[in-house]
Short mmCIF file of C-alpha atoms in Angstrom, two decimals:
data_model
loop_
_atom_site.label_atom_id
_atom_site.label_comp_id
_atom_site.label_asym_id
_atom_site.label_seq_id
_atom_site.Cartn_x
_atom_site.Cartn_y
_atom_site.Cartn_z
CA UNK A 1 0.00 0.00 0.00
CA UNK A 2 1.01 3.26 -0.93
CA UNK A 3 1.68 5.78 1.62
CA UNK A 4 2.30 9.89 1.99
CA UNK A 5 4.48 10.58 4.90
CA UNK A 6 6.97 13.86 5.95
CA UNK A 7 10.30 13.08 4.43
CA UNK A 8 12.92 12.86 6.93
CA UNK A 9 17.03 13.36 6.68
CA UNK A 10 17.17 9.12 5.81
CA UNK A 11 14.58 9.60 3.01
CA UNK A 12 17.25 12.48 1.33
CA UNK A 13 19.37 9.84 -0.77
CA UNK A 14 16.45 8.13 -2.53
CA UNK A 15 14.49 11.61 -3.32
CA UNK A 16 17.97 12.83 -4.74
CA UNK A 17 18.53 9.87 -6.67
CA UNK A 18 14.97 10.36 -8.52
CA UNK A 19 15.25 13.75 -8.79
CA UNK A 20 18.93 13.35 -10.61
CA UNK A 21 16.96 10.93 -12.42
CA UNK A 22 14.16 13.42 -14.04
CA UNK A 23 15.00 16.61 -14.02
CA UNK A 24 17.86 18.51 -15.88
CA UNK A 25 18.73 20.59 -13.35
CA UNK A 26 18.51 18.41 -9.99
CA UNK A 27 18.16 19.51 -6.53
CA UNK A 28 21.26 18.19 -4.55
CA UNK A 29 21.30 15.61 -1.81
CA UNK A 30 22.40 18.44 0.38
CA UNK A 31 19.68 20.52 -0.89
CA UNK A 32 17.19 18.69 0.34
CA UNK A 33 18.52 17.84 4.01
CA UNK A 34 19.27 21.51 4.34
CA UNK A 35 15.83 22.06 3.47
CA UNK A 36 14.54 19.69 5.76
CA UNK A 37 16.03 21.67 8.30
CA UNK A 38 13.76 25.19 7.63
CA UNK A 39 10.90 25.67 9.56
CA UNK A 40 8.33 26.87 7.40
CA UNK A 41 8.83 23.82 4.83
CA UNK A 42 6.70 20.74 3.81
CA UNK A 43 8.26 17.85 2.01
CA UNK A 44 6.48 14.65 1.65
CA UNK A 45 7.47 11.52 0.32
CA UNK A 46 5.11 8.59 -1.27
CA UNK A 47 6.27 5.32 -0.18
CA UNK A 48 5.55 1.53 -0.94
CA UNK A 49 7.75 -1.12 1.02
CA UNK A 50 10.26 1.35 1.78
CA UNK A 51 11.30 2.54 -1.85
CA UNK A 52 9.94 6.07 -2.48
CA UNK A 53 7.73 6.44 -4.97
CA UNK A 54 7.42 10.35 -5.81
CA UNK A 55 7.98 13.55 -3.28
CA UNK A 56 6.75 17.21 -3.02
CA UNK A 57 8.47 19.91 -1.31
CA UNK A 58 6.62 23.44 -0.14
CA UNK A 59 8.24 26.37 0.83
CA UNK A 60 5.10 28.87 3.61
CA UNK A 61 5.82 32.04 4.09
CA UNK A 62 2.98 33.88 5.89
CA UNK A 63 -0.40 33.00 3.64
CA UNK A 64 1.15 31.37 1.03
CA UNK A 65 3.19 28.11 -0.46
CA UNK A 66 5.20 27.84 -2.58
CA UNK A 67 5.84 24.11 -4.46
CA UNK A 68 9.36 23.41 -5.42
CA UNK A 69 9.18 20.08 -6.57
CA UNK A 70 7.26 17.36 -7.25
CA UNK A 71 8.10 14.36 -8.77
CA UNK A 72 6.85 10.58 -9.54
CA UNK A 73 9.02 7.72 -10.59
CA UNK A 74 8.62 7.42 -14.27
CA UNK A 75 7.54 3.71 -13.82
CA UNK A 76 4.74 4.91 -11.23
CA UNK A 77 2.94 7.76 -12.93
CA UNK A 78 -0.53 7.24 -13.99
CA UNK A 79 -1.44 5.76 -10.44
CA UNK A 80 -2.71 8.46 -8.56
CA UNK A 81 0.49 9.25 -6.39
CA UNK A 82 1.16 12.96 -7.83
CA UNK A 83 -2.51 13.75 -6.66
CA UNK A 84 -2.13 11.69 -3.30
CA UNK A 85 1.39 14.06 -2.89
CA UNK A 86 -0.80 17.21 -3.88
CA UNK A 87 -3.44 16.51 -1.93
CA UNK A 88 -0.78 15.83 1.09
CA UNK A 89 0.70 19.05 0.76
CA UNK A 90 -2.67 21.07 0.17
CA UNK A 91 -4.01 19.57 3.93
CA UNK A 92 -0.68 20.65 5.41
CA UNK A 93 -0.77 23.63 3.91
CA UNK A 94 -4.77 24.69 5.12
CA UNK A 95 -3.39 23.24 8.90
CA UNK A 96 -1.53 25.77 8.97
CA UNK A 97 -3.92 28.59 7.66
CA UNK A 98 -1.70 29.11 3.84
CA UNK A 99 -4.66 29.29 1.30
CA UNK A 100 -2.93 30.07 -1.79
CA UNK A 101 -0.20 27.85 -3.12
CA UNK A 102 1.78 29.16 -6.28
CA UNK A 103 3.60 26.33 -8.88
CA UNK A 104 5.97 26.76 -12.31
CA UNK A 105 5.80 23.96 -14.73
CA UNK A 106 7.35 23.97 -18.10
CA UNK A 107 4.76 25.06 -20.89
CA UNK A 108 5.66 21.67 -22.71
CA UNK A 109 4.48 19.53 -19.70
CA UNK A 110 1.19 18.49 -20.48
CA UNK A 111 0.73 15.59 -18.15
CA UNK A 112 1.79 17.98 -15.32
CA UNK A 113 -0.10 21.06 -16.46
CA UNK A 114 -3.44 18.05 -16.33
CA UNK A 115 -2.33 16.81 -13.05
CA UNK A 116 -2.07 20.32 -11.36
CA UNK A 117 -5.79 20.90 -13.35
CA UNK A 118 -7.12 17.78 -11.97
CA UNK A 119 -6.28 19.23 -8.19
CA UNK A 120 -7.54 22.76 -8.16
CA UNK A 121 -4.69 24.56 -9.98
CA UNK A 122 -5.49 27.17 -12.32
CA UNK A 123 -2.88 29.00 -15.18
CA UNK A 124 -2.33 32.34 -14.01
CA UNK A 125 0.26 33.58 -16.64
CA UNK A 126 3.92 32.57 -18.17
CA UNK A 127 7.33 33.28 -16.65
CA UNK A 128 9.11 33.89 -19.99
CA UNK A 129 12.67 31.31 -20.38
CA UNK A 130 12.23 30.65 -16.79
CA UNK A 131 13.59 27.01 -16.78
CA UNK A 132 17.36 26.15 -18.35
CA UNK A 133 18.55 23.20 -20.20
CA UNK A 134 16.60 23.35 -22.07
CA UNK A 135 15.21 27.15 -21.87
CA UNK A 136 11.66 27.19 -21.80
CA UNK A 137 8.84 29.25 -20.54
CA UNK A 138 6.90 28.18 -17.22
CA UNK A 139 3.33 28.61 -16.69
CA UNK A 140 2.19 30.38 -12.95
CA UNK A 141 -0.59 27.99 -11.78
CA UNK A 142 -1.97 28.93 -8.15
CA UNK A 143 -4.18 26.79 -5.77
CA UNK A 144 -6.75 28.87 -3.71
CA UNK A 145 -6.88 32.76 -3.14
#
């Protein structure tokens, strides 16, 4: 059974792994554990039998989040665990009274763009050559008000 859980310091080697693993421009091992570290952050892993499955990370500051990252093992998409994550982060974000939570996802993203869709997210606008390797515009999508 799949399971959403805070990540913890142990969890940092297996989220740095996948996120070398899909993104072009990874977060660092010591990226995440110093993140861990903040107090105003949320970072969740999904878990099966003690492999992780997909994270999100969430930076609050005052009313608002801000998600980093989110990712889902290539071999696990298409089974719910990016909205389980999402879903995860929203709750922990309303606990601790954050109502608007603010994303970038690369225009060319289309199963992202439908996942954030599919969980409240609406397109609020484009970041012009936000991302690098490749440069490519980001759309603003933002949960809540």
């Amino acid at each position: 059974m799949i399971t959403v859980r805070a990540m913890q310091v142990k969890d940092a080697e297996q989220v740095s792994e996948l996120e070398r693993a899909i993104f072009s421009q990874p977060w660092s091992y010591q990226g995440f554990v110093d993140s861990l570290s903040l107090p105003n952050t949320v970072f969740l892993v999904a878990e099966e039998n003690n492999k992780i499955l997909g994270y999100i990370g969430m930076y609050l500051s005052i009313d608002e989040g801000e998600i980093t990252n989110v990712a889902v093992a290539p071999e696990m998409r298409c089974r719910g665990i990016g909205g389980m994550l999402l879903a995860e982060a929203k709750k922990e974000a309303e606990s601790r009274s954050v109502g608007k939570i603010v994303l970038e996802v690369r225009c060319s993203n289309d199963s992202a763009i439908r996942l954030y869709e599919r969980n409240g997210f609406v397109n609020h606008g484009v970041r012009k050559e936000f991302y690098e390797l490749p440069k490519e515009d980001a759309y603003i999508m933002i949960y809540g008000q």
